[in-house]
Amino acid sequence: MATQDFKTTAAKAFLEHYDKLVDSIQEADLPVLGARFFCRQIISRETMEMVGNVSTLRALRVSKLMLTVMAHLDVHPDKFESALDVFREELVYTEVASMISLSFGNIPTDSQHSPTVLTASPKTAIGKYADYRKNVYLRSKLPHKGKWPPAPCKKIIKLATIEIEDDRSHLALCKLNRSESIDEYMKNNSMNSISMEDLLTEKDGSLPKVVIIQGVPGIGKSTFAWKFCRKWAKGKIYQQYDLVVLLRMRDTRVREATKLSNLFFSEDADFSNEVAKAAVSNSGKGILLLMEGIDELPASCLADGMPLSNLLQGESLPLVTIIVTSRPWAVQTLEEKFEDQISRQVEILGFTREDILRYISHAFTEEEKTEFLEYLRSHPQLESIMHIPLNAAFVVQIYKQFRRSQQAIPSTLTQLYTALVEGLLLRYIKSVPEFDTLKIISVSSLPEPVQTHFHQLCLLAFMSFTKLTVQVTFTDSEAALYECFDFLGLMQSSTELTINTSTTVSHSFLHFTIQEFLAAYHLSKQPSQVQELFLEIHSKDPQFSMLITFLVGLNSSVLHCIKLPESKIQDLSTFHLHLLYETQYPKDVCKFLGNMTMRYYPALTSTSLDLHALSYCLCSSNCHWDLKISLRNFSSLFRISDEFYKGHIINLEIMDASRSNLQLFFSLPKRLFSDMYRLVIRSCEPVESVVGDILSDSRLTNLKQFSLLNKSLQVSCNLSLIMESLFASHPNFVHIGLGNTVISSSDMAGLCKYMSFRSQSGSPELTLGFIQNSIGSESLRLLISAVAFSNILTHLVISFNHLSIDLLEMLSVALSANSSLQTLGLDNCLIDGEGAELLSTGLEENRTLLGLDLRRNPINVNGAAALASMLTMNTSLKILYLSHNKQIGHVGALRLISALQNDNKTLAKLSLPAEYEPIEYESILMDDIRNSGRIEFINNTNLVWNTIAHEFTSFDIWPYE
């Protein structure tokens, strides 16, 4: 290597990093760098042409380039920044430019500084190991490339990836239950997309500690890890990291690691120790570890003191950056154990709706595409997994295969993976000469010795998945224990390079989900006692949800082993619904549901698959159902004609109702609705015409409670259509509720006529709820007049409606005359002090009202005094809500408390604003009233719409005795 003296600080700054420059500048970047230095008149044309001559070794050309640049800077130090700009324009060399710039300020300017000898320093252990890793990533091929996975098209479609922020648990719940397309999901939840290039870029410029990348099986996590390492090895991303180590958690060497050096794979133990020692001495700075598939790792490997745990906790290498890929179910454990170290969470979502259509367009002709889309619409189970690239490939490939052979196309996940495994087995068998006559096979009728080998593979899949003996990835000697050297095309072999170029061959299943299917197949062939024991232990463990799904699809009789919570009303989860749908065996579904009342309240909007599975279970049961569901995605129905099953809906609350989806839902078998008692509809558009038809249907003879709540405020409600149906078909209704509607005087007259008709016919009691409606003065006058003469109205809510003084005066008179009203809700009705005084006058004579809600009104001190005076005479009122009345003041609160302390012994609950709790309330004189629990101070000033909506749709509005 040449030696040279440099006098200027500019040249010396480059010289200090000469070795790093020679090592890091890549072949592909040399011509570009040479051209840029030439354009800045730092090197000659001849030097630029030499740099681009590929016939000369890269190291020699880089050395010549840098020596020429330094020689020029020694004469023209003013060109220092211009030379740095050449590196700054290339993202991968920005760190080098920063280091050179830093050196510029630290090098002595003494002209007598001793001459520097330019020699090649030996590479560090980290540098050698980095070269080895780059060689591995550049020489290896994409896992499963070629025949696996099945590739209907060769187009590469970029996956949608988002960053998860703030409330992680809520967003995790969103992603596991999402019903929208990925586009809608990201928009509705305000999620930010993120690219691989921005993954490790923090807002403050620092490097992250632990980044979690999660995604469902088959979404592309392994491919992401492989591509990340390839891009780094090519110098395209994250060159600030000297070393990137890919650690596959299924690898035996990772699982069995007991010290840090075990994670730097090498047949030379001394070299591994040297690399680990160098990493520790530098605290892991400049090193990135990519832990791929941490959900496949036994819990023992993350125990305190284990190498992986020490890394994630920031103990052994505090400055290292770690990327973790995982299935969603394992992320919660990581959050709980390593929360302080997690810098960012990312979710790979997969194909957007547009991506799915593009993928299908590449795989089919236009005519085939139309038929395939119709097939998807009629099979929500498969449609719901098309955003997962691996599953999309399976669905398309198997659809084509079955369509050509005119077989029944799979409709469930189990049927899909059964067809996939059978296809792989058939492909293998065709490669064996003695079996070349076989056309179609099934896993239950394989020729020998294939059948034996297949069962051995299924056993291996089960044992490794449940972590009882060998690991997910294993060597030839481990495979020999199970006599499955013949992998039947269901496994792959991979070669792991070592530093001295020798190889280790290991084997794994083609995909983790295929391993889960084979494990489930093995379990399905075991005695019932074994299956029951397995489900008893693992049925609530999300790690085994896919295996259990396959098991139920293969053997529906095991459903009885899955226990529901013991209660009079059984809560059914979405997972249970999917399991039941997977069976496609109605009698076992009916047996599982039994004769109990089933309650299904999904946490978020239901997907089309959820609704499809629900309709399947409704039609396959003889139990009663209590449902709260969104119909946003209800577009396809499953019908069963067998009348043996007698399922009934007794309580139904519908969100996101439209005219079309209401008509679809109520076109399910008539028997489902014959016992319905309560119906709540939250609509996203005017639906009165459809509701009128529903209410007048002869099937709903037992319906007693009905509520309609429009999603948008002030939507006009054609109440006459509903009232006509009530007159004709439901003379014994017990509850009617309306919300967010415009109620005209003619509509209100119809309702009052219905109340009069009910009063004269001696019908059962009636409750009315009006919340946040636009009700004019004339309509309210009609309603209040009806209250005065009604003998059946027991509960009335008129919340979020303006009650003027003259209307309150009418209401006061009506209350003194009414003999049936038990609860009255006047929440947020702009009732001031004068209004409270008028109400108090009517209540002094009332002897039936048990509950009065006056929350969120501008009642002042005078109004409170009037109410306190009323309490000294009223002996029936049990509950009085006055919280959130901001003008009531300390004096008003004290007047009310004193009334309870001294004169009123019947009021059981008085709620007051927390900010007006009088000091006197803490005195010894008020010990009795304070200890009685009759008074509470409410400090929550937020308007919780769910609470109001519950009161609006509930029959028992207050818990009075």
Coordinates of N, CA and C in Angstrom, one line a residue, residues 173 221 261 577 592 817:
L173 N -56.7 -4.6 19.0 CA -58.0 -5.2 18.9 C -58.7 -4.8 17.6
K221 N -43.9 -11.5 6.8 CA -42.9 -11.1 7.8 C -41.6 -11.8 7.5
S261 N -22.3 -15.3 22.6 CA -21.5 -15.7 21.4 C -22.2 -16.8 20.6
L577 N -67.7 -18.3 16.9 CA -68.5 -18.3 15.6 C -67.7 -18.9 14.5
F592 N -73.6 -28.1 20.0 CA -72.6 -27.2 20.8 C -73.4 -26.1 21.5
A817 N -101.4 15.9 38.0 CA -102.6 15.2 37.6 C -102.3 13.7 37.3

